[in-house]
């Protein structure tokens, strides 16, 4: 049974190789014929293996030790003869198809592939003929034929890329590079581009000279030029393709430098911001007279506010008077109010003066003015705790504010006072994107937010000052229109 199992496997090999030849020669297979042959092989295979003591494959066999090697002596059954006929038919048909394909083939590479496959199959056939004619009695020489045929197949596969391994490697590696690749011949005609390049430039076509002008321009420049495509910042490099010292074309590498460029831009912005902060610190150290100059500078940058810091400082002082602050404490609070928005010096103009509602990212940037202000003022010793007003005036009484999420009396008292004064002025001033809010709405909003956004005690004082007319919203509107 084991001998039958091993021998019957030989019939499947020629059948599989024949199908491979059909594919290689691009001959449409006759499906019914192939299916019939496959069923025939399978049925005979099962019969031979399952019927005990059958003589379908070998009618008789014996094991002898004559000569140099022990070997099997057998006489072949009907199935063995049928298989031999099939193998011969497969071989003749395959060789015929291969020779015809070689004759028609114009590509040298394809022709060499077919020649070495033909050599491999011819070798197998030759040694098979030696075997069935009993040219060598001592042992089965078909194994030697398989070995020689395998060498020919290796040459076809690896030297002449029969199975497209180079193409598979290109797809697996080059097509998936993070850089775009475009290759041209010496005349500038595009010969290849990968998926990344196609994603960047949809109009690329093999066989044309349409290398995008943007690529040609930045590839020739030596100063790290970039172009922006679909939100990506791309640099290009041009290199010569050479073999044995001779140029046969060029390739262009398209490198995505978005992260690097954005990082450098951000770093440059931070550098400029730090210079501004350091300059501001030095100015503050010069004395109180600079406070008003700095407040004016901040107001000049923010075109939406119109003396916002001055009004906030005055409202804060009026609240402080109601709370019984000393004259010195009131003066300190006034200066805190003047400087509470100093951190806006580090916010880009495009965000600071945007004539529309800010995006989430822009709003996140705007919120940094509190921490920037605190950083600028933290070492300013002429006014005790002056950085608290800048850093904490957007904290909320319920702990939902920023930057630190302080809650209740964790928020310094001066910052709580400046916070409500700042909110009142923001609501009662005209802005580019809206008109001043109605005073009744503003009062209701302050009352509604008492205990959540505002200290309830300070909110009550603020409402009393508005009702008494000591704090006049019409002044806010008039000054914000100038």
mmCIF file with all atom_site columns, C-alpha atoms in Angstrom, residues 299 302-309 311-312 340-341 344 352 354-356 366 421-437 476-477 480-481:
data_model
loop_
_atom_site.group_PDB
_atom_site.id
_atom_site.type_symbol
_atom_site.label_atom_id
_atom_site.label_alt_id
_atom_site.label_comp_id
_atom_site.label_asym_id
_atom_site.label_entity_id
_atom_site.label_seq_id
_atom_site.pdbx_PDB_ins_code
_atom_site.Cartn_x
_atom_site.Cartn_y
_atom_site.Cartn_z
_atom_site.occupancy
_atom_site.B_iso_or_equiv
_atom_site.pdbx_formal_charge
_atom_site.auth_seq_id
_atom_site.auth_comp_id
_atom_site.auth_asym_id
_atom_site.auth_atom_id
_atom_site.pdbx_PDB_model_num
ATOM 1  C CA . UNK A 1 299 ? -4.831  96.960  24.298 1.00 0.00 ? 299 UNK A CA 1
ATOM 2  C CA . UNK A 1 302 ? -6.339  93.333  20.849 1.00 0.00 ? 302 UNK A CA 1
ATOM 3  C CA . UNK A 1 303 ? -8.422  95.457  18.496 1.00 0.00 ? 303 UNK A CA 1
ATOM 4  C CA . UNK A 1 304 ? -11.704 94.064  19.847 1.00 0.00 ? 304 UNK A CA 1
ATOM 5  C CA . UNK A 1 305 ? -11.561 95.414  23.387 1.00 0.00 ? 305 UNK A CA 1
ATOM 6  C CA . UNK A 1 306 ? -11.130 99.237  23.413 1.00 0.00 ? 306 UNK A CA 1
ATOM 7  C CA . UNK A 1 307 ? -9.599  100.061 26.852 1.00 0.00 ? 307 UNK A CA 1
ATOM 8  C CA . UNK A 1 308 ? -10.918 96.799  28.297 1.00 0.00 ? 308 UNK A CA 1
ATOM 9  C CA . UNK A 1 309 ? -8.148  96.502  30.907 1.00 0.00 ? 309 UNK A CA 1
ATOM 10 C CA . UNK A 1 311 ? -12.442 99.452  32.698 1.00 0.00 ? 311 UNK A CA 1
ATOM 11 C CA . UNK A 1 312 ? -11.834 96.083  34.372 1.00 0.00 ? 312 UNK A CA 1
ATOM 12 C CA . UNK A 1 340 ? -4.701  90.842  33.893 1.00 0.00 ? 340 UNK A CA 1
ATOM 13 C CA . UNK A 1 341 ? -4.597  90.275  30.104 1.00 0.00 ? 341 UNK A CA 1
ATOM 14 C CA . UNK A 1 344 ? -2.288  88.023  25.298 1.00 0.00 ? 344 UNK A CA 1
ATOM 15 C CA . UNK A 1 352 ? -6.636  87.526  19.000 1.00 0.00 ? 352 UNK A CA 1
ATOM 16 C CA . UNK A 1 354 ? -10.371 86.918  14.520 1.00 0.00 ? 354 UNK A CA 1
ATOM 17 C CA . UNK A 1 355 ? -13.726 88.452  13.471 1.00 0.00 ? 355 UNK A CA 1
ATOM 18 C CA . UNK A 1 356 ? -15.647 85.238  14.147 1.00 0.00 ? 356 UNK A CA 1
ATOM 19 C CA . UNK A 1 366 ? -6.405  81.728  23.530 1.00 0.00 ? 366 UNK A CA 1
ATOM 20 C CA . UNK A 1 421 ? -15.304 92.553  36.288 1.00 0.00 ? 421 UNK A CA 1
ATOM 21 C CA . UNK A 1 422 ? -13.742 90.983  33.175 1.00 0.00 ? 422 UNK A CA 1
ATOM 22 C CA . UNK A 1 423 ? -16.905 88.992  32.375 1.00 0.00 ? 423 UNK A CA 1
ATOM 23 C CA . UNK A 1 424 ? -19.151 92.059  32.823 1.00 0.00 ? 424 UNK A CA 1
ATOM 24 C CA . UNK A 1 425 ? -17.031 94.165  30.483 1.00 0.00 ? 425 UNK A CA 1
ATOM 25 C CA . UNK A 1 426 ? -16.879 91.363  27.896 1.00 0.00 ? 426 UNK A CA 1
ATOM 26 C CA . UNK A 1 427 ? -20.693 91.097  27.858 1.00 0.00 ? 427 UNK A CA 1
ATOM 27 C CA . UNK A 1 428 ? -21.363 94.842  27.691 1.00 0.00 ? 428 UNK A CA 1
ATOM 28 C CA . UNK A 1 429 ? -18.803 95.693  24.971 1.00 0.00 ? 429 UNK A CA 1
ATOM 29 C CA . UNK A 1 430 ? -19.320 95.595  21.226 1.00 0.00 ? 430 UNK A CA 1
ATOM 30 C CA . UNK A 1 431 ? -17.256 92.909  19.506 1.00 0.00 ? 431 UNK A CA 1
ATOM 31 C CA . UNK A 1 432 ? -16.550 92.336  15.823 1.00 0.00 ? 432 UNK A CA 1
ATOM 32 C CA . UNK A 1 433 ? -18.676 89.187  15.840 1.00 0.00 ? 433 UNK A CA 1
ATOM 33 C CA . UNK A 1 434 ? -21.574 90.578  17.993 1.00 0.00 ? 434 UNK A CA 1
ATOM 34 C CA . UNK A 1 435 ? -23.109 93.693  19.524 1.00 0.00 ? 435 UNK A CA 1
ATOM 35 C CA . UNK A 1 436 ? -23.093 94.489  23.228 1.00 0.00 ? 436 UNK A CA 1
ATOM 36 C CA . UNK A 1 437 ? -25.602 92.417  25.197 1.00 0.00 ? 437 UNK A CA 1
ATOM 37 C CA . UNK A 1 476 ? -18.370 100.258 27.946 1.00 0.00 ? 476 UNK A CA 1
ATOM 38 C CA . UNK A 1 477 ? -20.293 100.374 24.642 1.00 0.00 ? 477 UNK A CA 1
ATOM 39 C CA . UNK A 1 480 ? -15.516 99.754  22.617 1.00 0.00 ? 480 UNK A CA 1
ATOM 40 C CA . UNK A 1 481 ? -16.867 101.508 19.512 1.00 0.00 ? 481 UNK A CA 1
#
